């Protein structure tokens, strides 16, 4: 496959040497799931984009500390690019901020979740057991880190995953869009790092519960296999 990764954030300098960037995390994840071919990473917050998207089988949008509804110039420029990709029916994968940005462009409401931060390991009902590589599953657990959510299922989209905390946790549009709110690319140590940074914001009870949840494992590898199948399909 020939994949374009639009990397929408930089890592904390304390952890950058270990993980490099979100684009690199996704490349590791997808290659471990069997993806072969080229991965080109562009840092959108620096204004980096390919000269053309024509040669790519799909475009993946990473998470970000920015809001999908931000008026920051680089977010507005990214939104314009994604609108063009949707119009061209390019295959898109969106995660966290990417999920929210695509949902917003497709007409959904996106904003701060009144229930606060989603963090640590979170469980969801999986509604598409028939998807390639879903292997008949009806539930999924992933590592999350978000305070914004997609409030509505975009028109024409199919709901893939849901929970009481995050009703629109994943959705698809035909064979062109695959979006998920939590982070299949995260590993437990990185999630623990983010929890430590937000300990005061989360409060001690939520911080401890989220930290303890990391020991239960997650299904990032399963979602990675579904993403690879989606791109190759």
Coordinates of C-alpha atoms in Angstrom, one line a residue:
X1 CA 0.0 0.0 0.0
X2 CA 1.0 3.6 -0.5
X3 CA -0.2 5.5 2.6
X4 CA -0.1 9.3 3.3
X5 CA -0.1 10.1 7.0
X6 CA -1.1 13.6 8.0
X7 CA 0.6 14.0 11.4
X8 CA -1.3 16.7 13.3
X9 CA 0.7 17.1 16.5
X10 CA 4.1 17.1 18.0
X11 CA 5.1 15.0 21.0
X12 CA 6.2 16.2 24.4
X13 CA 10.0 16.6 24.2
X14 CA 10.3 14.3 27.2
X15 CA 8.9 11.4 25.2
X16 CA 9.8 12.3 21.6
X17 CA 13.0 10.3 21.6
X18 CA 11.1 7.1 22.5
X19 CA 8.1 7.4 20.1
X20 CA 9.3 9.9 17.4
X21 CA 5.8 11.1 16.5
X22 CA 2.2 10.0 15.9
X23 CA 3.0 9.2 12.3
X24 CA 5.7 6.9 13.4
X25 CA 3.4 5.2 15.9
X26 CA 0.9 4.5 13.1
X27 CA 3.6 3.2 10.8
X28 CA 4.7 0.7 13.5
X29 CA 1.1 -0.3 14.3
X30 CA 0.1 -0.9 10.7
X31 CA 3.3 -2.7 9.7
X32 CA 2.9 -5.0 12.7
X33 CA -0.6 -5.7 11.4
X34 CA 0.8 -6.8 8.0
X35 CA 0.9 -3.6 6.0
X36 CA 3.6 -3.4 3.4
X37 CA 4.6 -0.6 1.0
X38 CA 5.4 3.1 1.5
X39 CA 4.4 5.4 4.4
X40 CA 4.9 9.1 3.8
X41 CA 4.5 11.4 6.9
X42 CA 3.7 15.1 6.6
X43 CA 3.5 17.4 9.6
X44 CA 0.4 19.5 8.9
X45 CA 1.0 21.9 11.8
X46 CA 4.2 22.9 10.0
X47 CA 2.3 23.3 6.7
X48 CA 3.6 20.1 5.2
X49 CA 1.6 18.3 2.5
X50 CA 2.3 16.2 -0.5
X51 CA 2.3 18.0 -3.9
X52 CA -0.5 15.7 -4.8
X53 CA -2.5 12.9 -3.1
X54 CA -3.1 11.1 -6.4
X55 CA -0.6 8.3 -5.8
X56 CA -1.8 7.4 -2.4
X57 CA -4.2 4.5 -1.7
X58 CA -5.4 6.3 1.5
X59 CA -4.8 9.2 3.7
X60 CA -4.7 8.8 7.5
X61 CA -5.3 11.8 9.9
X62 CA -3.7 11.4 13.4
X63 CA -4.8 12.9 16.7
X64 CA -3.9 16.3 17.9
X65 CA -4.0 18.5 21.0
X66 CA -5.8 21.0 18.8
X67 CA -9.6 21.1 18.5
X68 CA -11.1 20.0 15.2
X69 CA -13.3 23.1 15.3
X70 CA -10.3 25.4 16.0
X71 CA -9.8 28.5 13.9
X72 CA -6.0 28.2 13.9
X73 CA -4.8 28.8 10.4
X74 CA -3.1 25.3 10.1
X75 CA -6.4 23.6 11.2
X76 CA -8.4 25.6 8.6
X77 CA -5.9 24.7 5.9
X78 CA -6.1 21.0 6.9
X79 CA -9.9 21.1 6.9
X80 CA -9.8 22.5 3.3
X81 CA -7.5 19.7 2.2
X82 CA -9.8 17.1 3.8
X83 CA -12.9 18.6 2.2
X84 CA -11.1 18.2 -1.2
X85 CA -10.1 14.6 -0.4
X86 CA -13.7 13.7 0.5
X87 CA -15.0 15.3 -2.7
X88 CA -12.4 13.3 -4.6
X89 CA -13.6 10.1 -2.8
X90 CA -10.1 9.4 -1.5
X91 CA -10.0 6.7 1.2
X92 CA -9.6 8.4 4.6
X93 CA -8.8 7.0 8.0
X94 CA -9.3 9.4 11.0
X95 CA -8.3 8.9 14.6
X96 CA -9.3 11.1 17.5
X97 CA -8.8 14.6 16.2
X98 CA -8.9 13.1 12.7
X99 CA -12.2 11.3 13.5
X100 CA -13.6 14.6 14.8
X101 CA -12.4 16.7 11.8
X102 CA -13.9 14.3 9.3
X103 CA -17.1 14.2 11.3
X104 CA -17.3 18.0 11.4
X105 CA -16.8 18.3 7.6
X106 CA -19.5 15.7 7.1
X107 CA -22.0 17.8 9.0
X108 CA -21.8 16.4 12.6
X109 CA -21.6 18.5 15.7
X110 CA -18.2 18.3 17.4
X111 CA -17.4 19.9 20.8
X112 CA -16.3 19.5 24.4
X113 CA -17.8 16.4 26.0
X114 CA -19.9 17.5 29.0
X115 CA -18.8 14.3 30.8
X116 CA -15.2 15.4 30.7
X117 CA -12.0 13.6 29.7
X118 CA -12.1 10.1 28.2
X119 CA -8.8 8.5 29.3
X120 CA -7.1 5.2 29.9
X121 CA -8.5 2.0 28.6
X122 CA -12.1 2.3 27.5
X123 CA -14.6 -0.4 26.4
X124 CA -17.0 -0.1 23.5
X125 CA -19.7 -2.1 21.8
X126 CA -18.6 -3.1 18.4
X127 CA -21.5 -3.0 15.9
X128 CA -19.8 -4.3 12.7
X129 CA -18.7 -7.9 13.4
X130 CA -18.9 -8.5 9.6
X131 CA -16.2 -6.1 8.7
X132 CA -13.0 -7.6 7.2
X133 CA -10.7 -8.6 10.0
X134 CA -13.3 -7.9 12.7
X135 CA -13.5 -11.6 13.2
X136 CA -17.1 -11.5 14.4
X137 CA -16.3 -9.4 17.5
X138 CA -19.0 -7.5 19.4
X139 CA -16.9 -5.5 21.8
X140 CA -13.6 -3.7 21.7
X141 CA -11.3 -2.0 24.2
X142 CA -8.9 0.8 23.2
X143 CA -6.7 3.5 24.8
X144 CA -8.3 6.9 24.8
X145 CA -7.3 10.5 25.4
X146 CA -9.8 13.1 24.5
X147 CA -12.1 15.9 25.8
X148 CA -13.9 16.5 22.5
X149 CA -16.4 14.2 20.9
X150 CA -18.5 13.8 17.7
X151 CA -22.0 14.3 18.9
X152 CA -23.9 13.1 15.8
X153 CA -23.5 10.3 13.4
X154 CA -22.8 12.0 10.0
X155 CA -25.5 11.6 7.4
X156 CA -24.9 8.5 5.3
X157 CA -22.4 7.0 7.9
X158 CA -22.6 3.7 9.6
X159 CA -22.0 3.5 13.4
X160 CA -19.2 1.0 14.1
X161 CA -18.6 1.5 17.8
X162 CA -20.4 3.1 20.7
X163 CA -20.4 3.4 24.5
X164 CA -22.4 5.3 27.1
X165 CA -19.4 7.7 27.5
X166 CA -18.8 8.1 23.7
X167 CA -21.9 7.3 21.6
X168 CA -20.1 7.9 18.3
X169 CA -16.9 6.1 19.0
X170 CA -16.3 4.9 15.4
X171 CA -18.0 5.3 12.1
X172 CA -17.6 4.4 8.4
X173 CA -18.9 5.9 5.2
X174 CA -19.3 3.2 2.6
X175 CA -15.8 2.0 1.7
X176 CA -14.3 5.5 1.7
X177 CA -14.1 6.6 5.4
X178 CA -13.0 4.8 8.5
X179 CA -13.0 6.8 11.7
X180 CA -12.3 5.9 15.4
X181 CA -12.2 8.2 18.4
X182 CA -9.8 6.3 20.7
X183 CA -6.2 5.5 19.8
X184 CA -5.3 2.1 18.4
X185 CA -1.7 3.3 17.9
X186 CA -1.2 4.0 21.7
X187 CA 0.8 1.6 23.9
X188 CA 0.2 1.4 27.6
X189 CA 3.4 3.3 28.5
X190 CA 2.5 6.2 26.3
X191 CA -1.0 6.3 27.7
X192 CA 0.5 6.2 31.3
X193 CA 2.7 9.2 30.3
X194 CA -0.4 11.2 29.2
X195 CA -2.3 10.3 32.4
X196 CA 0.6 11.5 34.5
X197 CA 0.6 14.8 32.7
X198 CA -3.1 15.2 33.3
X199 CA -3.3 13.9 36.9
X200 CA -4.4 17.2 38.4
X201 CA -7.0 17.8 35.7
X202 CA -8.5 14.3 35.9
X203 CA -8.6 14.2 39.7
X204 CA -7.0 11.5 41.8
X205 CA -9.9 9.0 41.6
X206 CA -10.2 9.1 37.8
X207 CA -6.4 9.1 37.5
X208 CA -6.0 6.0 39.6
X209 CA -8.9 4.2 37.9
X210 CA -7.5 5.0 34.4
X211 CA -4.0 4.0 35.4
X212 CA -5.2 0.7 36.8
X213 CA -7.2 0.1 33.6
X214 CA -4.0 -0.1 31.5
X215 CA -3.1 -3.5 33.0
X216 CA -6.2 -5.0 31.3
X217 CA -4.7 -4.7 27.7
X218 CA -6.4 -3.3 24.6
X219 CA -7.3 -4.2 21.0
X220 CA -5.2 -1.7 19.0
X221 CA -3.8 -4.6 17.0
X222 CA -7.3 -5.7 16.0
X223 CA -8.3 -2.3 14.8
X224 CA -5.0 -2.0 13.0
X225 CA -5.9 -5.2 11.0
X226 CA -9.3 -3.7 10.2
X227 CA -7.6 -0.5 9.0
X228 CA -5.2 -2.4 6.8
X229 CA -8.1 -4.4 5.3
X230 CA -10.1 -1.2 4.7
X231 CA -7.2 0.4 2.8
X232 CA -6.5 -2.7 0.8
X233 CA -10.2 -3.4 0.1

